[in-house]
Short mmCIF file of C-alpha atoms and ligand atoms in Angstrom, two decimals:
data_model
loop_
_atom_site.label_atom_id
_atom_site.label_comp_id
_atom_site.label_asym_id
_atom_site.label_seq_id
_atom_site.Cartn_x
_atom_site.Cartn_y
_atom_site.Cartn_z
CA MET I 1 94.93 105.85 137.80
CA SER I 2 94.45 106.19 134.11
CA LYS I 3 95.84 109.19 132.33
CA LYS I 4 93.74 112.20 131.48
CA ILE I 5 92.56 112.45 127.90
CA CYS I 6 93.92 115.23 125.77
CA LEU I 7 92.18 115.88 122.48
CA THR I 8 92.47 118.47 119.78
CA GLY I 9 91.24 119.02 116.25
CA VAL I 10 93.03 120.54 113.29
CA LYS I 11 90.97 122.08 110.55
CA PRO I 12 92.54 121.24 107.17
CA THR I 13 93.12 124.46 105.25
CA GLY I 14 96.27 123.58 103.31
CA MET I 15 99.95 123.49 104.12
CA PRO I 16 100.52 125.06 107.55
CA HIS I 17 102.86 128.05 107.92
CA LEU I 18 105.55 128.86 110.45
CA GLY I 19 103.05 130.70 112.65
CA ASN I 20 100.83 127.60 112.82
CA TYR I 21 103.87 125.55 113.73
CA ILE I 22 104.96 127.78 116.61
CA GLY I 23 101.44 128.51 117.85
CA ALA I 24 99.73 125.12 117.52
CA ILE I 25 101.69 122.24 116.06
CA LYS I 26 104.79 122.44 118.24
CA PRO I 27 102.99 122.88 121.58
CA ALA I 28 100.58 120.03 120.78
CA ILE I 29 103.41 117.69 119.75
CA ASP I 30 105.38 118.62 122.88
CA MET I 31 102.30 117.90 124.99
CA ALA I 32 101.84 114.48 123.40
CA ASN I 33 105.52 113.64 123.77
CA SER I 34 105.46 114.56 127.46
CA GLY I 35 103.56 111.31 128.06
CA GLU I 36 101.37 113.04 130.63
CA TYR I 37 98.15 112.42 128.71
CA GLU I 38 96.47 109.90 126.53
CA SER I 39 96.41 111.97 123.34
CA TYR I 40 93.92 112.03 120.49
CA TYR I 41 94.46 114.44 117.61
CA PHE I 42 92.14 114.49 114.65
CA ILE I 43 91.67 116.17 111.32
CA ALA I 44 88.45 118.17 111.43
CA ASP I 45 87.55 117.62 107.79
CA TYR I 46 83.81 118.14 108.21
CA HIS I 47 84.56 121.50 109.76
CA SER I 48 86.39 122.48 106.57
CA LEU I 49 83.33 121.59 104.51
CA VAL I 50 81.70 124.70 105.95
CA GLY I 51 83.76 126.74 103.48
CA VAL I 52 85.62 124.39 101.14
CA HIS I 53 83.31 123.06 98.45
CA ASP I 54 85.89 121.73 96.04
CA PRO I 55 86.49 117.98 96.51
CA LYS I 56 89.99 117.96 95.04
CA LEU I 57 91.03 120.84 97.23
CA LEU I 58 89.52 119.38 100.40
CA ARG I 59 91.18 116.01 99.77
CA SER I 60 94.56 117.63 99.28
CA TYR I 61 94.13 119.86 102.36
CA ILE I 62 93.51 116.76 104.46
CA TYR I 63 96.68 115.05 103.26
CA GLU I 64 98.73 118.24 103.57
CA VAL I 65 97.78 118.80 107.16
CA ALA I 66 98.28 115.14 108.15
CA ALA I 67 101.66 115.01 106.38
CA ALA I 68 102.72 118.28 107.99
CA TRP I 69 102.04 117.11 111.55
CA LEU I 70 103.75 113.79 110.91
CA ALA I 71 106.75 115.47 109.29
CA MET I 72 107.14 117.89 112.20
CA GLY I 73 107.36 115.02 114.65
CA LEU I 74 103.92 113.77 115.60
CA ASP I 75 104.48 110.16 116.53
CA PRO I 76 101.40 108.00 115.78
CA LYS I 77 102.56 105.58 118.46
CA LYS I 78 102.16 108.30 121.06
CA VAL I 79 99.12 110.05 119.62
CA THR I 80 96.05 108.47 118.09
CA LEU I 81 95.62 110.37 114.83
CA TYR I 82 92.30 110.05 113.03
CA LYS I 83 89.89 111.78 110.73
CA GLN I 84 86.64 113.26 112.01
CA SER I 85 84.61 111.97 109.05
CA ASP I 86 85.75 108.41 109.82
CA ILE I 87 83.85 108.52 113.10
CA PRO I 88 80.16 108.86 112.15
CA GLU I 89 79.16 108.62 115.82
CA ILE I 90 80.37 112.23 116.15
CA LEU I 91 77.45 113.20 113.93
CA GLU I 92 74.98 111.20 116.02
CA LEU I 93 76.25 113.03 119.06
CA HIS I 94 75.98 116.27 117.09
CA TRP I 95 72.21 115.77 116.78
CA ILE I 96 71.79 114.78 120.40
CA THR I 97 73.79 117.78 121.62
CA SER I 98 71.93 120.07 119.20
CA CYS I 99 68.75 119.32 121.09
CA PHE I 100 70.40 120.70 124.22
CA THR I 101 71.84 123.83 122.67
CA VAL I 102 69.71 126.93 122.92
CA LYS I 103 69.80 128.91 119.71
CA GLY I 104 70.90 132.08 121.49
CA LEU I 105 74.18 130.38 122.37
CA MET I 106 74.95 130.00 118.66
CA ASN I 107 73.92 133.60 117.94
CA ARG I 108 76.68 134.67 120.31
CA ALA I 109 79.47 132.53 118.80
CA HIS I 110 82.35 134.68 117.51
CA ALA I 111 82.68 133.21 114.01
CA TYR I 112 79.00 133.58 113.26
CA LYS I 113 78.88 137.06 114.77
CA ALA I 114 81.87 138.11 112.66
CA SER I 115 80.05 137.01 109.48
CA VAL I 116 76.92 138.89 110.49
CA GLN I 117 78.98 141.95 111.30
CA ALA I 118 80.75 141.82 107.92
CA ASN I 119 77.39 141.50 106.15
CA LEU I 120 75.91 144.46 108.01
CA GLU I 121 78.94 146.58 107.18
CA GLN I 122 78.45 145.80 103.50
CA GLU I 123 74.70 146.49 103.80
CA ARG I 124 73.75 142.93 102.97
CA ASP I 125 71.25 140.64 104.65
CA GLU I 126 72.80 139.68 108.00
CA ASP I 127 72.80 135.97 107.15
CA HIS I 128 74.13 136.36 103.62
CA GLY I 129 76.44 133.42 102.83
CA VAL I 130 75.94 131.85 106.26
CA ASN I 131 75.20 128.13 106.03
CA MET I 132 73.99 126.03 108.94
CA GLY I 133 77.42 124.42 109.17
CA LEU I 134 78.90 127.78 110.07
CA PHE I 135 76.04 128.54 112.44
CA THR I 136 76.25 125.23 114.32
CA TYR I 137 80.06 124.89 114.03
CA PRO I 138 80.47 125.00 117.84
CA ILE I 139 78.02 122.10 118.31
CA LEU I 140 80.06 119.87 116.02
CA MET I 141 83.16 120.90 117.89
CA ALA I 142 81.51 120.07 121.24
CA SER I 143 80.61 116.65 119.83
CA ASP I 144 84.21 116.08 118.69
CA ILE I 145 85.34 116.69 122.23
CA MET I 146 82.66 114.80 124.12
CA ILE I 147 82.68 111.69 121.94
CA LEU I 148 85.91 110.65 123.69
CA ASN I 149 85.21 112.20 127.11
CA ALA I 150 88.19 114.50 126.67
CA ASP I 151 89.52 116.20 129.81
CA VAL I 152 91.77 118.81 128.26
CA VAL I 153 91.75 120.48 124.86
CA PRO I 154 94.83 122.45 123.77
CA VAL I 155 93.66 125.27 121.50
CA GLY I 156 94.56 128.71 120.31
CA ALA I 157 93.03 131.59 122.27
CA ASP I 158 90.52 132.19 119.46
CA GLN I 159 88.99 128.76 120.14
CA LEU I 160 88.42 129.17 123.87
CA GLN I 161 84.88 130.41 123.40
CA HIS I 162 84.06 127.16 121.63
CA ILE I 163 85.27 125.15 124.61
CA GLU I 164 83.09 127.26 126.91
CA ILE I 165 80.15 126.54 124.62
CA ALA I 166 80.93 122.81 124.81
CA ARG I 167 80.83 123.05 128.60
CA ASP I 168 77.47 124.84 128.46
CA ILE I 169 76.05 122.16 126.20
CA ALA I 170 77.33 119.32 128.40
CA THR I 171 75.93 121.06 131.47
CA ALA I 172 72.48 121.39 129.89
CA PHE I 173 72.50 117.71 128.99
CA ASN I 174 73.72 116.67 132.44
CA ASN I 175 71.07 118.78 134.15
CA THR I 176 68.46 116.60 132.50
CA TYR I 177 70.04 113.15 132.67
CA GLY I 178 72.65 113.23 135.42
CA ASN I 179 76.40 113.39 134.94
CA LYS I 180 76.83 111.72 131.57
CA LEU I 181 79.04 114.11 129.60
CA LYS I 182 82.40 115.32 130.79
CA LEU I 183 83.05 119.06 130.91
CA PRO I 184 86.24 119.73 128.92
CA LYS I 185 88.90 122.23 129.88
CA GLY I 186 90.55 124.42 127.26
CA ILE I 187 94.30 124.88 127.55
CA VAL I 188 96.03 127.84 125.96
CA ARG I 189 99.79 127.73 126.03
CA GLU I 190 101.04 130.60 128.13
CA GLY I 191 103.89 132.80 127.07
CA ASN I 192 103.33 131.76 123.51
CA LYS I 193 103.57 135.02 121.71
CA LEU I 194 102.18 135.10 118.22
CA LEU I 195 104.70 134.90 115.45
CA ALA I 196 104.29 137.96 113.27
CA GLY I 197 104.15 137.73 109.51
CA LEU I 198 106.63 139.19 107.01
CA ASP I 199 104.97 142.61 107.22
CA GLY I 200 104.76 142.67 111.02
CA ARG I 201 101.03 141.91 111.24
CA LYS I 202 99.82 138.53 112.57
CA MET I 203 101.08 135.76 110.27
CA SER I 204 98.13 134.64 108.18
CA LYS I 205 97.49 133.19 104.77
CA SER I 206 94.77 135.75 104.24
CA TYR I 207 97.32 138.57 104.63
CA ASN I 208 99.75 136.73 102.34
CA ASN I 209 102.54 137.51 104.79
CA HIS I 210 103.23 133.91 105.76
CA ILE I 211 106.07 131.45 105.29
CA PRO I 212 104.75 128.02 104.29
CA LEU I 213 106.34 125.34 106.45
CA PHE I 214 107.79 123.32 103.59
CA SER I 215 109.05 126.04 101.32
CA THR I 216 112.21 125.15 99.43
CA GLU I 217 115.44 126.87 100.42
CA LYS I 218 115.07 129.17 97.44
CA GLU I 219 111.52 130.09 98.41
CA LEU I 220 112.58 130.68 102.00
CA LYS I 221 115.27 133.03 100.77
CA LYS I 222 112.80 135.01 98.68
CA LEU I 223 110.31 135.26 101.53
CA ILE I 224 112.91 136.30 104.09
CA ASN I 225 114.10 139.00 101.70
CA ARG I 226 110.58 140.46 101.83
CA ILE I 227 110.93 141.30 105.54
CA THR I 228 111.00 145.09 105.63
CA THR I 229 114.07 146.71 107.15
CA ASP I 230 115.33 150.27 107.33
CA SER I 231 118.32 151.56 105.40
CA SER I 232 120.59 152.11 108.40
CA ASP I 233 124.29 151.45 107.98
CA PRO I 234 125.54 147.93 108.88
CA SER I 235 127.96 149.36 111.42
CA ILE I 236 125.18 150.96 113.47
CA PRO I 237 124.12 148.94 116.56
CA LYS I 238 120.63 147.45 116.22
CA ASN I 239 118.04 146.65 118.87
CA PRO I 240 117.25 142.91 118.68
CA GLU I 241 113.99 143.46 120.58
CA GLU I 242 112.64 145.56 117.76
CA SER I 243 113.59 143.29 114.92
CA LEU I 244 111.28 140.89 113.18
CA ILE I 245 114.29 138.99 111.86
CA PHE I 246 115.54 138.51 115.39
CA ASP I 247 112.08 137.37 116.58
CA PHE I 248 111.98 134.70 113.92
CA TYR I 249 115.52 133.67 114.58
CA SER I 250 115.01 133.20 118.31
CA GLU I 251 112.03 130.90 117.72
CA PHE I 252 114.06 128.48 115.66
CA ALA I 253 117.66 128.81 116.84
CA THR I 254 119.28 127.37 119.96
CA VAL I 255 119.77 129.61 123.00
CA ASP I 256 123.50 129.93 122.21
CA GLN I 257 122.85 130.86 118.60
CA THR I 258 120.33 133.46 119.72
CA GLU I 259 122.76 135.01 122.18
CA ALA I 260 125.46 135.13 119.51
CA LEU I 261 123.14 136.94 117.14
CA ARG I 262 122.12 139.35 119.91
CA THR I 263 125.77 140.31 120.41
CA TRP I 264 126.19 140.80 116.70
CA TYR I 265 123.12 143.09 116.62
CA LEU I 266 124.48 145.21 119.45
CA ARG I 267 127.82 145.47 117.71
CA GLY I 268 126.21 146.39 114.41
CA ILE I 269 124.91 143.99 111.79
CA GLY I 270 123.90 144.45 108.18
CA TRP I 271 120.31 143.47 107.45
CA GLY I 272 121.53 141.28 104.60
CA GLU I 273 123.75 139.41 107.04
CA ALA I 274 120.94 139.04 109.58
CA LYS I 275 118.68 137.62 106.88
CA MET I 276 121.37 135.14 105.84
CA GLU I 277 121.66 133.93 109.43
CA LEU I 278 117.91 133.50 109.65
CA LEU I 279 117.81 131.59 106.39
CA SER I 280 120.53 129.25 107.52
CA VAL I 281 118.85 128.43 110.85
CA LEU I 282 115.41 127.98 109.31
CA ASN I 283 116.64 125.90 106.47
CA SER I 284 118.66 123.53 108.61
CA MET I 285 115.70 123.03 110.95
CA LEU I 286 113.24 122.42 108.11
CA ALA I 287 115.35 120.41 105.65
CA GLY I 288 114.63 117.06 107.32
CA PRO I 289 110.86 117.59 107.80
CA ARG I 290 110.63 118.92 104.23
CA GLU I 291 111.90 115.58 102.93
CA ILE I 292 109.55 113.56 105.12
CA TYR I 293 106.66 115.76 104.00
CA ALA I 294 107.48 115.25 100.32
CA GLU I 295 107.82 111.53 100.89
CA LEU I 296 104.42 111.29 102.59
CA MET I 297 102.70 113.43 99.97
CA ALA I 298 104.11 111.12 97.30
CA ASN I 299 102.83 108.08 99.22
CA PRO I 300 99.43 109.10 100.61
CA LYS I 301 98.70 105.42 101.33
CA LYS I 302 101.05 105.72 104.29
CA ILE I 303 98.89 108.52 105.64
CA ASP I 304 95.71 106.52 104.97
CA PHE I 305 97.16 103.63 106.93
CA ILE I 306 97.89 105.77 109.98
CA LEU I 307 94.42 107.32 109.86
CA GLU I 308 92.81 103.88 109.52
CA GLU I 309 94.64 102.67 112.60
CA GLY I 310 93.36 105.73 114.43
CA GLN I 311 89.83 105.05 113.30
CA ALA I 312 90.07 101.42 114.45
CA LYS I 313 91.02 102.58 117.92
CA VAL I 314 88.58 105.47 118.28
CA ARG I 315 85.44 104.04 116.75
CA PRO I 316 84.68 101.36 119.36
CA GLN I 317 85.01 103.98 122.10
CA ALA I 318 82.69 106.31 120.22
CA GLN I 319 80.17 103.51 119.65
CA LYS I 320 80.15 102.69 123.32
CA LEU I 321 79.44 106.28 124.29
CA ILE I 322 76.63 106.59 121.75
CA ASN I 323 75.04 103.30 122.86
CA ASP I 324 75.04 104.49 126.46
CA LEU I 325 73.53 107.82 125.47
CA LYS I 326 70.82 106.14 123.41
CA HIS I 327 69.69 104.37 126.56
CA THR I 328 70.00 107.54 128.54
CA ILE I 329 67.73 109.55 126.25
CA GLY I 330 65.27 106.70 125.68
CA VAL I 331 65.51 105.87 122.00
CA ARG I 332 66.61 102.45 123.04
N1 LIG J 1 87.74 124.76 115.37
C1 LIG J 1 89.10 124.36 115.53
C2 LIG J 1 89.99 125.35 114.73
O1 LIG J 1 89.51 125.98 113.82
C3 LIG J 1 89.34 122.95 115.04
C4 LIG J 1 88.54 121.97 115.82
C5 LIG J 1 87.45 121.27 115.40
C6 LIG J 1 88.79 121.57 117.16
N2 LIG J 1 87.00 120.45 116.37
C7 LIG J 1 87.80 120.62 117.47
C8 LIG J 1 89.75 121.93 118.12
C9 LIG J 1 87.74 120.01 118.74
C10 LIG J 1 89.69 121.34 119.38
C11 LIG J 1 88.70 120.39 119.67
O2 LIG J 1 91.15 125.46 115.01
#
């Protein structure tokens, strides 16, 4: 029996941070390396166009995100990596699926609703600043998924609604034409607690409390020093479960290292010492990937080559699906 197809998209928004790595990049790479699925990961560049209207910036975001995944261990021999905009059939499917998406479904999508809500709070027109790309974002996402008949889609919890919408769209289409489109299943990694940011809130670029994945050692040191701590004496025992520094540490250290630090906490540790330990673990884990990242960013042709190979593999499959659908709907 052939393997199930696992597909996910990454929206390019610049260099990922440690929270993105723990929450999305690492689980997706682990899933691909498990060999359980046939994996397709793509860069959702047209999705970024919804909000990024600066060509230089968009181009660099695309390379940054591709280089980051490759540097953190995505193996293009195990995962087909491609760029959404290289597969124009996704847009053909986007139109076809649009004609089976009732407008009310889009009105209920979280991202659009959040924009409307923000506008109403500021006493602006409810659709102020909303382009049709934002409004129909979930239809493009459904097309990304269905173009390759994906079975499972690893996503963050915030994206689950979009997968449900994709299922609704596929169901509407299938009700008319028979079982043509596969209903995808969203997978959210369990037990994956969110990595907090430097101030304890969710790590996010928009809160400016994040640690960029490829910060230099010096930058890492500065950022780690920003983690707020109390002024308790080093000799006083500390609770590791209530320490952001410990949380970070345990994500990146080995089990033995984590246990050693736990003991040190219970015995009494100075916050300066705890921060030094964190810096050392983070830096040794990231030093290798940081070099690979810099190397790829200096040689973007290497990234282009990988993405072209991905396109060459995906496009014939996409063309086949679109040809079949054209017959199904009667334009051919
Ligand atoms: N919307 C997703 C995000 O913001 C990215 C994405 C686009 C995606 N198309 C997809 C994810 C298809 C999974 C499947 O994270």
